mmCIF file with all atom_site columns, C-alpha atoms in Angstrom:
data_model
loop_
_atom_site.group_PDB
_atom_site.id
_atom_site.type_symbol
_atom_site.label_atom_id
_atom_site.label_alt_id
_atom_site.label_comp_id
_atom_site.label_asym_id
_atom_site.label_entity_id
_atom_site.label_seq_id
_atom_site.pdbx_PDB_ins_code
_atom_site.Cartn_x
_atom_site.Cartn_y
_atom_site.Cartn_z
_atom_site.occupancy
_atom_site.B_iso_or_equiv
_atom_site.pdbx_formal_charge
_atom_site.auth_seq_id
_atom_site.auth_comp_id
_atom_site.auth_asym_id
_atom_site.auth_atom_id
_atom_site.pdbx_PDB_model_num
ATOM 1   C CA . LYS R 1 1   ? -6.615  -8.627  -13.662 1.00 0.00 ? 149 LYS R CA 1
ATOM 2   C CA . ASN R 1 2   ? -4.287  -9.156  -10.958 1.00 0.00 ? 150 ASN R CA 1
ATOM 3   C CA . GLN R 1 3   ? -5.638  -8.773  -7.073  1.00 0.00 ? 151 GLN R CA 1
ATOM 4   C CA . VAL R 1 4   ? -5.127  -9.135  -4.038  1.00 0.00 ? 152 VAL R CA 1
ATOM 5   C CA . GLU R 1 5   ? -7.625  -8.752  -1.288  1.00 0.00 ? 153 GLU R CA 1
ATOM 6   C CA . GLN R 1 6   ? -7.748  -8.757  2.435   1.00 0.00 ? 154 GLN R CA 1
ATOM 7   C CA . SER R 1 7   ? -10.097 -9.439  5.438   1.00 0.00 ? 155 SER R CA 1
ATOM 8   C CA . PRO R 1 8   ? -11.050 -8.333  7.438   1.00 0.00 ? 156 PRO R CA 1
ATOM 9   C CA . GLN R 1 9   ? -10.414 -4.563  6.407   1.00 0.00 ? 157 GLN R CA 1
ATOM 10  C CA . SER R 1 10  ? -9.565  -3.810  10.629  1.00 0.00 ? 158 SER R CA 1
ATOM 11  C CA . LEU R 1 11  ? -9.664  -5.843  13.547  1.00 0.00 ? 159 LEU R CA 1
ATOM 12  C CA . ILE R 1 12  ? -9.856  -5.410  17.593  1.00 0.00 ? 160 ILE R CA 1
ATOM 13  C CA . ILE R 1 13  ? -8.625  -7.684  19.743  1.00 0.00 ? 161 ILE R CA 1
ATOM 14  C CA . LEU R 1 14  ? -7.594  -7.862  23.335  1.00 0.00 ? 162 LEU R CA 1
ATOM 15  C CA . GLU R 1 15  ? -3.802  -8.334  24.222  1.00 0.00 ? 163 GLU R CA 1
ATOM 16  C CA . GLY R 1 16  ? -2.869  -12.322 24.829  1.00 0.00 ? 164 GLY R CA 1
ATOM 17  C CA . LYS R 1 17  ? -5.604  -13.360 22.015  1.00 0.00 ? 165 LYS R CA 1
ATOM 18  C CA . ASN R 1 18  ? -5.122  -15.136 18.842  1.00 0.00 ? 166 ASN R CA 1
ATOM 19  C CA . CYS R 1 19  ? -6.425  -13.625 15.590  1.00 0.00 ? 167 CYS R CA 1
ATOM 20  C CA . THR R 1 20  ? -6.234  -14.604 11.941  1.00 0.00 ? 168 THR R CA 1
ATOM 21  C CA . LEU R 1 21  ? -6.156  -12.583 8.743   1.00 0.00 ? 169 LEU R CA 1
ATOM 22  C CA . GLN R 1 22  ? -7.214  -13.371 5.627   1.00 0.00 ? 170 GLN R CA 1
ATOM 23  C CA . CYS R 1 23  ? -5.749  -12.642 2.017   1.00 0.00 ? 171 CYS R CA 1
ATOM 24  C CA . ASN R 1 24  ? -7.267  -14.142 -1.521  1.00 0.00 ? 172 ASN R CA 1
ATOM 25  C CA . TYR R 1 25  ? -5.698  -13.616 -4.393  1.00 0.00 ? 173 TYR R CA 1
ATOM 26  C CA . THR R 1 26  ? -6.095  -13.635 -8.748  1.00 0.00 ? 174 THR R CA 1
ATOM 27  C CA . VAL R 1 27  ? -2.543  -12.835 -9.681  1.00 0.00 ? 175 VAL R CA 1
ATOM 28  C CA . SER R 1 28  ? -0.799  -15.171 -12.294 1.00 0.00 ? 176 SER R CA 1
ATOM 29  C CA . PRO R 1 29  ? 1.434   -16.662 -13.160 1.00 0.00 ? 177 PRO R CA 1
ATOM 30  C CA . PHE R 1 30  ? 2.100   -17.051 -9.251  1.00 0.00 ? 178 PHE R CA 1
ATOM 31  C CA . SER R 1 31  ? 5.647   -16.407 -7.836  1.00 0.00 ? 179 SER R CA 1
ATOM 32  C CA . ASN R 1 32  ? 5.481   -16.111 -4.291  1.00 0.00 ? 180 ASN R CA 1
ATOM 33  C CA . LEU R 1 33  ? 3.362   -14.547 -1.432  1.00 0.00 ? 181 LEU R CA 1
ATOM 34  C CA . ARG R 1 34  ? 4.253   -12.366 1.255   1.00 0.00 ? 182 ARG R CA 1
ATOM 35  C CA . TRP R 1 35  ? 3.222   -11.188 4.691   1.00 0.00 ? 183 TRP R CA 1
ATOM 36  C CA . TYR R 1 36  ? 4.234   -7.608  5.824   1.00 0.00 ? 184 TYR R CA 1
ATOM 37  C CA . LYS R 1 37  ? 3.688   -5.450  9.178   1.00 0.00 ? 185 LYS R CA 1
ATOM 38  C CA . GLN R 1 38  ? 3.507   -2.002  8.923   1.00 0.00 ? 186 GLN R CA 1
ATOM 39  C CA . ASP R 1 39  ? 3.546   0.304   11.989  1.00 0.00 ? 187 ASP R CA 1
ATOM 40  C CA . THR R 1 40  ? 1.895   3.564   11.490  1.00 0.00 ? 188 THR R CA 1
ATOM 41  C CA . GLY R 1 41  ? 4.201   6.143   9.247   1.00 0.00 ? 189 GLY R CA 1
ATOM 42  C CA . ARG R 1 42  ? 6.578   3.468   8.867   1.00 0.00 ? 190 ARG R CA 1
ATOM 43  C CA . GLY R 1 43  ? 7.545   1.120   6.029   1.00 0.00 ? 191 GLY R CA 1
ATOM 44  C CA . PRO R 1 44  ? 6.651   -2.050  5.642   1.00 0.00 ? 192 PRO R CA 1
ATOM 45  C CA . VAL R 1 45  ? 8.969   -4.927  7.305   1.00 0.00 ? 193 VAL R CA 1
ATOM 46  C CA . SER R 1 46  ? 9.005   -8.637  6.050   1.00 0.00 ? 194 SER R CA 1
ATOM 47  C CA . LEU R 1 47  ? 7.120   -11.411 7.937   1.00 0.00 ? 195 LEU R CA 1
ATOM 48  C CA . THR R 1 48  ? 7.428   -14.344 5.872   1.00 0.00 ? 196 THR R CA 1
ATOM 49  C CA . ILE R 1 49  ? 7.754   -15.321 2.262   1.00 0.00 ? 197 ILE R CA 1
ATOM 50  C CA . MET R 1 50  ? 6.182   -18.426 0.620   1.00 0.00 ? 198 MET R CA 1
ATOM 51  C CA . THR R 1 51  ? 6.844   -19.927 -2.628  1.00 0.00 ? 199 THR R CA 1
ATOM 52  C CA . PHE R 1 52  ? 4.096   -22.302 -4.798  1.00 0.00 ? 200 PHE R CA 1
ATOM 53  C CA . SER R 1 53  ? 5.470   -25.326 -2.734  1.00 0.00 ? 201 SER R CA 1
ATOM 54  C CA . GLU R 1 54  ? 5.399   -24.148 0.711   1.00 0.00 ? 202 GLU R CA 1
ATOM 55  C CA . ASN R 1 55  ? 2.484   -24.052 2.419   1.00 0.00 ? 203 ASN R CA 1
ATOM 56  C CA . THR R 1 56  ? 3.244   -23.085 6.302   1.00 0.00 ? 204 THR R CA 1
ATOM 57  C CA . LYS R 1 57  ? 6.082   -20.655 7.533   1.00 0.00 ? 205 LYS R CA 1
ATOM 58  C CA . SER R 1 58  ? 6.444   -19.182 11.081  1.00 0.00 ? 206 SER R CA 1
ATOM 59  C CA . ASN R 1 59  ? 8.065   -16.347 12.206  1.00 0.00 ? 207 ASN R CA 1
ATOM 60  C CA . GLY R 1 60  ? 7.848   -16.194 15.917  1.00 0.00 ? 208 GLY R CA 1
ATOM 61  C CA . ARG R 1 61  ? 4.384   -15.809 16.989  1.00 0.00 ? 209 ARG R CA 1
ATOM 62  C CA . TYR R 1 62  ? 3.269   -14.909 13.212  1.00 0.00 ? 210 TYR R CA 1
ATOM 63  C CA . THR R 1 63  ? 2.280   -18.226 11.142  1.00 0.00 ? 211 THR R CA 1
ATOM 64  C CA . ALA R 1 64  ? 1.613   -18.190 7.471   1.00 0.00 ? 212 ALA R CA 1
ATOM 65  C CA . THR R 1 65  ? -0.267  -20.478 5.547   1.00 0.00 ? 213 THR R CA 1
ATOM 66  C CA . LEU R 1 66  ? -0.544  -21.040 1.856   1.00 0.00 ? 214 LEU R CA 1
ATOM 67  C CA . ASP R 1 67  ? -3.339  -22.860 -0.302  1.00 0.00 ? 215 ASP R CA 1
ATOM 68  C CA . ALA R 1 68  ? -2.135  -22.450 -3.945  1.00 0.00 ? 216 ALA R CA 1
ATOM 69  C CA . ASP R 1 69  ? -4.805  -24.571 -5.430  1.00 0.00 ? 217 ASP R CA 1
ATOM 70  C CA . THR R 1 70  ? -7.733  -22.114 -4.017  1.00 0.00 ? 218 THR R CA 1
ATOM 71  C CA . LYS R 1 71  ? -5.259  -19.068 -3.769  1.00 0.00 ? 219 LYS R CA 1
ATOM 72  C CA . GLN R 1 72  ? -5.633  -18.318 -0.626  1.00 0.00 ? 220 GLN R CA 1
ATOM 73  C CA . SER R 1 73  ? -3.206  -17.418 2.761   1.00 0.00 ? 221 SER R CA 1
ATOM 74  C CA . SER R 1 74  ? -3.888  -16.684 6.236   1.00 0.00 ? 222 SER R CA 1
ATOM 75  C CA . LEU R 1 75  ? -1.732  -15.068 8.859   1.00 0.00 ? 223 LEU R CA 1
ATOM 76  C CA . HIS R 1 76  ? -2.289  -16.234 12.353  1.00 0.00 ? 224 HIS R CA 1
ATOM 77  C CA . ILE R 1 77  ? -0.992  -14.320 15.214  1.00 0.00 ? 225 ILE R CA 1
ATOM 78  C CA . THR R 1 78  ? -0.472  -16.175 18.527  1.00 0.00 ? 226 THR R CA 1
ATOM 79  C CA . ALA R 1 79  ? -0.851  -14.691 21.814  1.00 0.00 ? 227 ALA R CA 1
ATOM 80  C CA . SER R 1 80  ? -0.906  -10.734 20.682  1.00 0.00 ? 228 SER R CA 1
ATOM 81  C CA . GLN R 1 81  ? 1.056   -8.166  22.103  1.00 0.00 ? 229 GLN R CA 1
ATOM 82  C CA . LEU R 1 82  ? 0.374   -4.539  22.286  1.00 0.00 ? 230 LEU R CA 1
ATOM 83  C CA . SER R 1 83  ? 3.562   -4.081  19.887  1.00 0.00 ? 231 SER R CA 1
ATOM 84  C CA . ASP R 1 84  ? 1.539   -5.907  17.214  1.00 0.00 ? 232 ASP R CA 1
ATOM 85  C CA . SER R 1 85  ? -0.979  -3.221  16.651  1.00 0.00 ? 233 SER R CA 1
ATOM 86  C CA . ALA R 1 86  ? -0.002  -2.386  13.118  1.00 0.00 ? 234 ALA R CA 1
ATOM 87  C CA . SER R 1 87  ? -1.344  -3.025  9.382   1.00 0.00 ? 235 SER R CA 1
ATOM 88  C CA . TYR R 1 88  ? -0.686  -6.749  7.850   1.00 0.00 ? 236 TYR R CA 1
ATOM 89  C CA . ILE R 1 89  ? -0.120  -6.208  4.069   1.00 0.00 ? 237 ILE R CA 1
ATOM 90  C CA . CYS R 1 90  ? -0.188  -9.322  2.050   1.00 0.00 ? 238 CYS R CA 1
ATOM 91  C CA . VAL R 1 91  ? 1.760   -9.176  -1.218  1.00 0.00 ? 239 VAL R CA 1
ATOM 92  C CA . VAL R 1 92  ? 1.880   -11.562 -4.074  1.00 0.00 ? 240 VAL R CA 1
ATOM 93  C CA . SER R 1 93  ? 4.660   -11.524 -6.723  1.00 0.00 ? 241 SER R CA 1
ATOM 94  C CA . ALA R 1 94  ? 3.699   -12.510 -10.278 1.00 0.00 ? 242 ALA R CA 1
ATOM 95  C CA . ALA R 1 95  ? 6.200   -14.508 -12.254 1.00 0.00 ? 243 ALA R CA 1
ATOM 96  C CA . GLY R 1 96  ? 8.073   -12.993 -15.416 1.00 0.00 ? 244 GLY R CA 1
ATOM 97  C CA . GLY R 1 97  ? 11.493  -12.125 -13.363 1.00 0.00 ? 245 GLY R CA 1
ATOM 98  C CA . TYR R 1 98  ? 11.059  -8.759  -12.473 1.00 0.00 ? 246 TYR R CA 1
ATOM 99  C CA . ASN R 1 99  ? 10.275  -7.718  -8.748  1.00 0.00 ? 247 ASN R CA 1
ATOM 100 C CA . LYS R 1 100 ? 6.479   -6.532  -9.639  1.00 0.00 ? 248 LYS R CA 1
ATOM 101 C CA . LEU R 1 101 ? 4.588   -7.126  -6.449  1.00 0.00 ? 249 LEU R CA 1
ATOM 102 C CA . ILE R 1 102 ? 0.903   -6.615  -6.320  1.00 0.00 ? 250 ILE R CA 1
ATOM 103 C CA . PHE R 1 103 ? -0.115  -5.349  -2.664  1.00 0.00 ? 251 PHE R CA 1
ATOM 104 C CA . GLY R 1 104 ? -3.286  -5.615  -0.465  1.00 0.00 ? 252 GLY R CA 1
ATOM 105 C CA . ALA R 1 105 ? -4.735  -2.636  1.116   1.00 0.00 ? 253 ALA R CA 1
ATOM 106 C CA . GLY R 1 106 ? -4.130  -4.449  4.210   1.00 0.00 ? 254 GLY R CA 1
ATOM 107 C CA . THR R 1 107 ? -5.792  -5.389  7.679   1.00 0.00 ? 255 THR R CA 1
ATOM 108 C CA . ARG R 1 108 ? -5.606  -2.581  10.479  1.00 0.00 ? 256 ARG R CA 1
ATOM 109 C CA . LEU R 1 109 ? -4.847  -4.580  13.895  1.00 0.00 ? 257 LEU R CA 1
ATOM 110 C CA . ALA R 1 110 ? -5.346  -3.163  17.134  1.00 0.00 ? 258 ALA R CA 1
ATOM 111 C CA . VAL R 1 111 ? -4.371  -4.906  19.990  1.00 0.00 ? 259 VAL R CA 1
ATOM 112 C CA . HIS R 1 112 ? -6.060  -3.599  23.100  1.00 0.00 ? 260 HIS R CA 1
ATOM 113 C CA . PRO R 1 113 ? -4.917  -4.001  26.997  1.00 0.00 ? 261 PRO R CA 1
ATOM 114 C CA . ASP D 2 1   ? 16.872  -0.271  10.817  1.00 0.00 ? 640 ASP D CA 1
ATOM 115 C CA . SER D 2 2   ? 16.106  -1.956  7.639   1.00 0.00 ? 641 SER D CA 1
ATOM 116 C CA . GLY D 2 3   ? 19.684  -0.065  6.139   1.00 0.00 ? 642 GLY D CA 1
ATOM 117 C CA . VAL D 2 4   ? 17.484  1.768   3.359   1.00 0.00 ? 643 VAL D CA 1
ATOM 118 C CA . THR D 2 5   ? 17.627  5.618   3.898   1.00 0.00 ? 644 THR D CA 1
ATOM 119 C CA . GLN D 2 6   ? 15.141  8.150   2.695   1.00 0.00 ? 645 GLN D CA 1
ATOM 120 C CA . THR D 2 7   ? 15.080  11.819  2.808   1.00 0.00 ? 646 THR D CA 1
ATOM 121 C CA . PRO D 2 8   ? 13.657  14.148  3.674   1.00 0.00 ? 647 PRO D CA 1
ATOM 122 C CA . LYS D 2 9   ? 10.936  12.201  6.292   1.00 0.00 ? 648 LYS D CA 1
ATOM 123 C CA . HIS D 2 10  ? 8.451   15.073  5.421   1.00 0.00 ? 649 HIS D CA 1
ATOM 124 C CA . LEU D 2 11  ? 8.242   17.838  2.770   1.00 0.00 ? 650 LEU D CA 1
ATOM 125 C CA . ILE D 2 12  ? 5.682   20.331  2.178   1.00 0.00 ? 651 ILE D CA 1
ATOM 126 C CA . THR D 2 13  ? 5.193   22.177  -0.861  1.00 0.00 ? 652 THR D CA 1
ATOM 127 C CA . ALA D 2 14  ? 2.385   23.956  -3.008  1.00 0.00 ? 653 ALA D CA 1
ATOM 128 C CA . THR D 2 15  ? 0.778   22.849  -6.506  1.00 0.00 ? 654 THR D CA 1
ATOM 129 C CA . GLY D 2 16  ? 2.565   23.332  -9.478  1.00 0.00 ? 655 GLY D CA 1
ATOM 130 C CA . GLN D 2 17  ? 6.233   22.876  -7.682  1.00 0.00 ? 656 GLN D CA 1
ATOM 131 C CA . ARG D 2 18  ? 8.795   20.146  -8.056  1.00 0.00 ? 657 ARG D CA 1
ATOM 132 C CA . VAL D 2 19  ? 10.734  17.974  -5.654  1.00 0.00 ? 658 VAL D CA 1
ATOM 133 C CA . THR D 2 20  ? 12.851  15.190  -5.368  1.00 0.00 ? 659 THR D CA 1
ATOM 134 C CA . LEU D 2 21  ? 12.973  12.482  -3.144  1.00 0.00 ? 660 LEU D CA 1
ATOM 135 C CA . ARG D 2 22  ? 16.569  10.718  -2.252  1.00 0.00 ? 661 ARG D CA 1
ATOM 136 C CA . CYS D 2 23  ? 16.807  7.192   -1.414  1.00 0.00 ? 662 CYS D CA 1
ATOM 137 C CA . SER D 2 24  ? 20.174  5.258   -0.160  1.00 0.00 ? 663 SER D CA 1
ATOM 138 C CA . PRO D 2 25  ? 19.816  1.480   -0.567  1.00 0.00 ? 664 PRO D CA 1
ATOM 139 C CA . ARG D 2 26  ? 21.490  -1.226  1.634   1.00 0.00 ? 665 ARG D CA 1
ATOM 140 C CA . SER D 2 27  ? 24.985  -1.567  1.412   1.00 0.00 ? 666 SER D CA 1
ATOM 141 C CA . GLY D 2 28  ? 24.965  -4.477  -1.397  1.00 0.00 ? 667 GLY D CA 1
ATOM 142 C CA . ASP D 2 29  ? 21.800  -4.203  -2.476  1.00 0.00 ? 668 ASP D CA 1
ATOM 143 C CA . LEU D 2 30  ? 21.507  -3.198  -6.541  1.00 0.00 ? 669 LEU D CA 1
ATOM 144 C CA . SER D 2 31  ? 18.101  -2.916  -7.146  1.00 0.00 ? 670 SER D CA 1
ATOM 145 C CA . VAL D 2 32  ? 15.698  0.024   -5.926  1.00 0.00 ? 671 VAL D CA 1
ATOM 146 C CA . TYR D 2 33  ? 12.189  0.436   -6.105  1.00 0.00 ? 672 TYR D CA 1
ATOM 147 C CA . TRP D 2 34  ? 9.920   3.438   -5.611  1.00 0.00 ? 673 TRP D CA 1
ATOM 148 C CA . TYR D 2 35  ? 6.240   3.026   -4.169  1.00 0.00 ? 674 TYR D CA 1
ATOM 149 C CA . GLN D 2 36  ? 3.207   5.387   -3.401  1.00 0.00 ? 675 GLN D CA 1
ATOM 150 C CA . GLN D 2 37  ? 1.034   4.894   -0.840  1.00 0.00 ? 676 GLN D CA 1
ATOM 151 C CA . SER D 2 38  ? -1.812  7.129   -0.562  1.00 0.00 ? 677 SER D CA 1
ATOM 152 C CA . LEU D 2 39  ? -4.103  7.660   2.437   1.00 0.00 ? 678 LEU D CA 1
ATOM 153 C CA . ASP D 2 40  ? -5.632  4.153   3.503   1.00 0.00 ? 679 ASP D CA 1
ATOM 154 C CA . GLN D 2 41  ? -4.613  2.706   -0.058  1.00 0.00 ? 680 GLN D CA 1
ATOM 155 C CA . GLY D 2 42  ? -2.241  -0.356  -0.535  1.00 0.00 ? 681 GLY D CA 1
ATOM 156 C CA . LEU D 2 43  ? 1.057   0.305   -1.971  1.00 0.00 ? 682 LEU D CA 1
ATOM 157 C CA . GLN D 2 44  ? 1.340   1.310   -5.749  1.00 0.00 ? 683 GLN D CA 1
ATOM 158 C CA . PHE D 2 45  ? 4.343   0.447   -7.406  1.00 0.00 ? 684 PHE D CA 1
ATOM 159 C CA . LEU D 2 46  ? 6.012   3.010   -9.569  1.00 0.00 ? 685 LEU D CA 1
ATOM 160 C CA . ILE D 2 47  ? 9.282   2.241   -11.129 1.00 0.00 ? 686 ILE D CA 1
ATOM 161 C CA . GLN D 2 48  ? 12.249  -0.059  -10.291 1.00 0.00 ? 687 GLN D CA 1
ATOM 162 C CA . TYR D 2 49  ? 16.021  0.552   -10.992 1.00 0.00 ? 688 TYR D CA 1
ATOM 163 C CA . TYR D 2 50  ? 19.003  -2.219  -11.142 1.00 0.00 ? 689 TYR D CA 1
ATOM 164 C CA . ASN D 2 51  ? 22.433  -1.332  -11.212 1.00 0.00 ? 690 ASN D CA 1
ATOM 165 C CA . GLY D 2 52  ? 21.487  1.928   -12.829 1.00 0.00 ? 691 GLY D CA 1
ATOM 166 C CA . GLU D 2 53  ? 18.961  0.726   -15.285 1.00 0.00 ? 692 GLU D CA 1
ATOM 167 C CA . GLU D 2 54  ? 15.532  1.185   -15.429 1.00 0.00 ? 693 GLU D CA 1
ATOM 168 C CA . ARG D 2 55  ? 14.159  -2.737  -15.149 1.00 0.00 ? 694 ARG D CA 1
ATOM 169 C CA . ALA D 2 56  ? 10.353  -2.177  -14.566 1.00 0.00 ? 695 ALA D CA 1
ATOM 170 C CA . LYS D 2 57  ? 7.298   0.332   -14.621 1.00 0.00 ? 696 LYS D CA 1
ATOM 171 C CA . GLY D 2 58  ? 4.513   0.545   -12.975 1.00 0.00 ? 697 GLY D CA 1
ATOM 172 C CA . ASN D 2 59  ? 1.563   3.200   -12.513 1.00 0.00 ? 698 ASN D CA 1
ATOM 173 C CA . ILE D 2 60  ? 4.118   6.074   -12.859 1.00 0.00 ? 699 ILE D CA 1
ATOM 174 C CA . LEU D 2 61  ? 2.967   9.394   -14.316 1.00 0.00 ? 700 LEU D CA 1
ATOM 175 C CA . GLU D 2 62  ? 4.393   11.339  -16.944 1.00 0.00 ? 701 GLU D CA 1
ATOM 176 C CA . ARG D 2 63  ? 5.031   14.022  -14.605 1.00 0.00 ? 702 ARG D CA 1
ATOM 177 C CA . PHE D 2 64  ? 7.426   11.761  -12.285 1.00 0.00 ? 703 PHE D CA 1
ATOM 178 C CA . SER D 2 65  ? 11.047  10.388  -13.472 1.00 0.00 ? 704 SER D CA 1
ATOM 179 C CA . ALA D 2 66  ? 13.421  8.412   -11.597 1.00 0.00 ? 705 ALA D CA 1
ATOM 180 C CA . GLN D 2 67  ? 17.246  7.540   -11.866 1.00 0.00 ? 706 GLN D CA 1
ATOM 181 C CA . GLN D 2 68  ? 19.566  5.508   -9.895  1.00 0.00 ? 707 GLN D CA 1
ATOM 182 C CA . PHE D 2 69  ? 22.974  7.109   -10.107 1.00 0.00 ? 708 PHE D CA 1
ATOM 183 C CA . PRO D 2 70  ? 26.534  4.739   -10.183 1.00 0.00 ? 709 PRO D CA 1
ATOM 184 C CA . ASP D 2 71  ? 26.911  4.842   -6.347  1.00 0.00 ? 710 ASP D CA 1
ATOM 185 C CA . LEU D 2 72  ? 23.097  3.201   -6.587  1.00 0.00 ? 711 LEU D CA 1
ATOM 186 C CA . HIS D 2 73  ? 21.410  5.832   -4.874  1.00 0.00 ? 712 HIS D CA 1
ATOM 187 C CA . SER D 2 74  ? 18.147  6.871   -6.431  1.00 0.00 ? 713 SER D CA 1
ATOM 188 C CA . GLU D 2 75  ? 16.149  10.193  -6.842  1.00 0.00 ? 714 GLU D CA 1
ATOM 189 C CA . LEU D 2 76  ? 12.213  10.318  -7.618  1.00 0.00 ? 715 LEU D CA 1
ATOM 190 C CA . ASN D 2 77  ? 11.462  13.476  -8.933  1.00 0.00 ? 716 ASN D CA 1
ATOM 191 C CA . LEU D 2 78  ? 7.991   14.587  -8.777  1.00 0.00 ? 717 LEU D CA 1
ATOM 192 C CA . SER D 2 79  ? 7.147   18.144  -10.970 1.00 0.00 ? 718 SER D CA 1
ATOM 193 C CA . SER D 2 80  ? 3.947   20.149  -11.725 1.00 0.00 ? 719 SER D CA 1
ATOM 194 C CA . LEU D 2 81  ? 2.446   18.629  -8.775  1.00 0.00 ? 720 LEU D CA 1
ATOM 195 C CA . GLU D 2 82  ? -1.088  18.329  -7.611  1.00 0.00 ? 721 GLU D CA 1
ATOM 196 C CA . LEU D 2 83  ? -2.930  18.116  -4.652  1.00 0.00 ? 722 LEU D CA 1
ATOM 197 C CA . GLY D 2 84  ? -3.650  14.406  -5.270  1.00 0.00 ? 723 GLY D CA 1
ATOM 198 C CA . ASP D 2 85  ? 0.267   13.695  -5.274  1.00 0.00 ? 724 ASP D CA 1
ATOM 199 C CA . SER D 2 86  ? -0.088  13.798  -1.733  1.00 0.00 ? 725 SER D CA 1
ATOM 200 C CA . ALA D 2 87  ? 1.147   10.536  -0.171  1.00 0.00 ? 726 ALA D CA 1
ATOM 201 C CA . LEU D 2 88  ? 3.753   8.299   1.512   1.00 0.00 ? 727 LEU D CA 1
ATOM 202 C CA . TYR D 2 89  ? 6.500   7.259   -1.063  1.00 0.00 ? 728 TYR D CA 1
ATOM 203 C CA . PHE D 2 90  ? 8.602   4.543   -0.060  1.00 0.00 ? 729 PHE D CA 1
ATOM 204 C CA . CYS D 2 91  ? 11.926  3.637   -1.616  1.00 0.00 ? 730 CYS D CA 1
ATOM 205 C CA . ALA D 2 92  ? 12.800  -0.284  -1.100  1.00 0.00 ? 731 ALA D CA 1
ATOM 206 C CA . SER D 2 93  ? 15.876  -2.254  -2.294  1.00 0.00 ? 732 SER D CA 1
ATOM 207 C CA . SER D 2 94  ? 16.966  -5.914  -2.881  1.00 0.00 ? 733 SER D CA 1
ATOM 208 C CA . VAL D 2 95  ? 20.104  -7.789  -3.707  1.00 0.00 ? 734 VAL D CA 1
ATOM 209 C CA . GLY D 2 96  ? 19.013  -8.320  -7.287  1.00 0.00 ? 735 GLY D CA 1
ATOM 210 C CA . ASP D 2 97  ? 16.290  -8.105  -9.529  1.00 0.00 ? 736 ASP D CA 1
ATOM 211 C CA . ARG D 2 98  ? 14.199  -11.332 -9.068  1.00 0.00 ? 737 ARG D CA 1
ATOM 212 C CA . GLY D 2 99  ? 10.668  -11.975 -7.942  1.00 0.00 ? 738 GLY D CA 1
ATOM 213 C CA . TYR D 2 100 ? 11.754  -14.067 -5.027  1.00 0.00 ? 739 TYR D CA 1
ATOM 214 C CA . GLU D 2 101 ? 13.836  -11.378 -3.079  1.00 0.00 ? 740 GLU D CA 1
ATOM 215 C CA . LYS D 2 102 ? 13.466  -9.877  -0.043  1.00 0.00 ? 741 LYS D CA 1
ATOM 216 C CA . LEU D 2 103 ? 12.371  -6.249  -0.004  1.00 0.00 ? 742 LEU D CA 1
ATOM 217 C CA . PHE D 2 104 ? 13.731  -3.728  2.495   1.00 0.00 ? 743 PHE D CA 1
ATOM 218 C CA . PHE D 2 105 ? 11.686  -0.719  3.029   1.00 0.00 ? 744 PHE D CA 1
ATOM 219 C CA . GLY D 2 106 ? 12.804  2.812   3.973   1.00 0.00 ? 745 GLY D CA 1
ATOM 220 C CA . SER D 2 107 ? 10.958  5.102   6.507   1.00 0.00 ? 746 SER D CA 1
ATOM 221 C CA . GLY D 2 108 ? 9.379   6.796   3.601   1.00 0.00 ? 747 GLY D CA 1
ATOM 222 C CA . THR D 2 109 ? 8.453   10.535  2.704   1.00 0.00 ? 748 THR D CA 1
ATOM 223 C CA . GLN D 2 110 ? 5.749   12.195  3.644   1.00 0.00 ? 749 GLN D CA 1
ATOM 224 C CA . LEU D 2 111 ? 4.405   14.889  0.588   1.00 0.00 ? 750 LEU D CA 1
ATOM 225 C CA . SER D 2 112 ? 2.045   17.321  1.759   1.00 0.00 ? 751 SER D CA 1
ATOM 226 C CA . VAL D 2 113 ? 0.957   19.109  -1.549  1.00 0.00 ? 752 VAL D CA 1
ATOM 227 C CA . LEU D 2 114 ? -1.142  22.413  -0.442  1.00 0.00 ? 753 LEU D CA 1
#
């Protein structure tokens, strides 16, 4: 069964600190892996998209890594800001031509001053 | 602003009723996707349309139906509503229908069934 699991479920950090969110997946055949940021009550916003051949991709203070062998990904947030408080969702796309994405349940991050 | 417009933002209705959610994709996007997000749950894929045709179906109930019109806007119809249908319903769009394209999400419609 295609699954995407994220950890931790929630996380609290102080402003200015770094953090790393984890994603494990069992989706096969694999097409790509995405990280989204979702503010409360809003739609998800794309942060990164990585294919099988990419193992690192950055978007400002966000850096995603992908290990396709172990089927793991991480999202590292550097020098966190209050505006980083949101849910971060790992999404894996199964190959097959159509855009069927498997969403993780997300990690809820709270950045405190 | 993602460029994807969803209306209404909030909808409160009673069990057994029928509602229609509307989505206008980004200019130039041919694919529209519908997702359901229940409280503290991940997004569940419902259905995808590409240029007016149904492309993929997920866990969409038979009480739910959707269509994409010639002007590419889409509507999701939910009928015989139950309490468990209360959720955030998101629409997303992309240029084509391949698995590697970026999706742009609307702000969602919050449906409350009382």
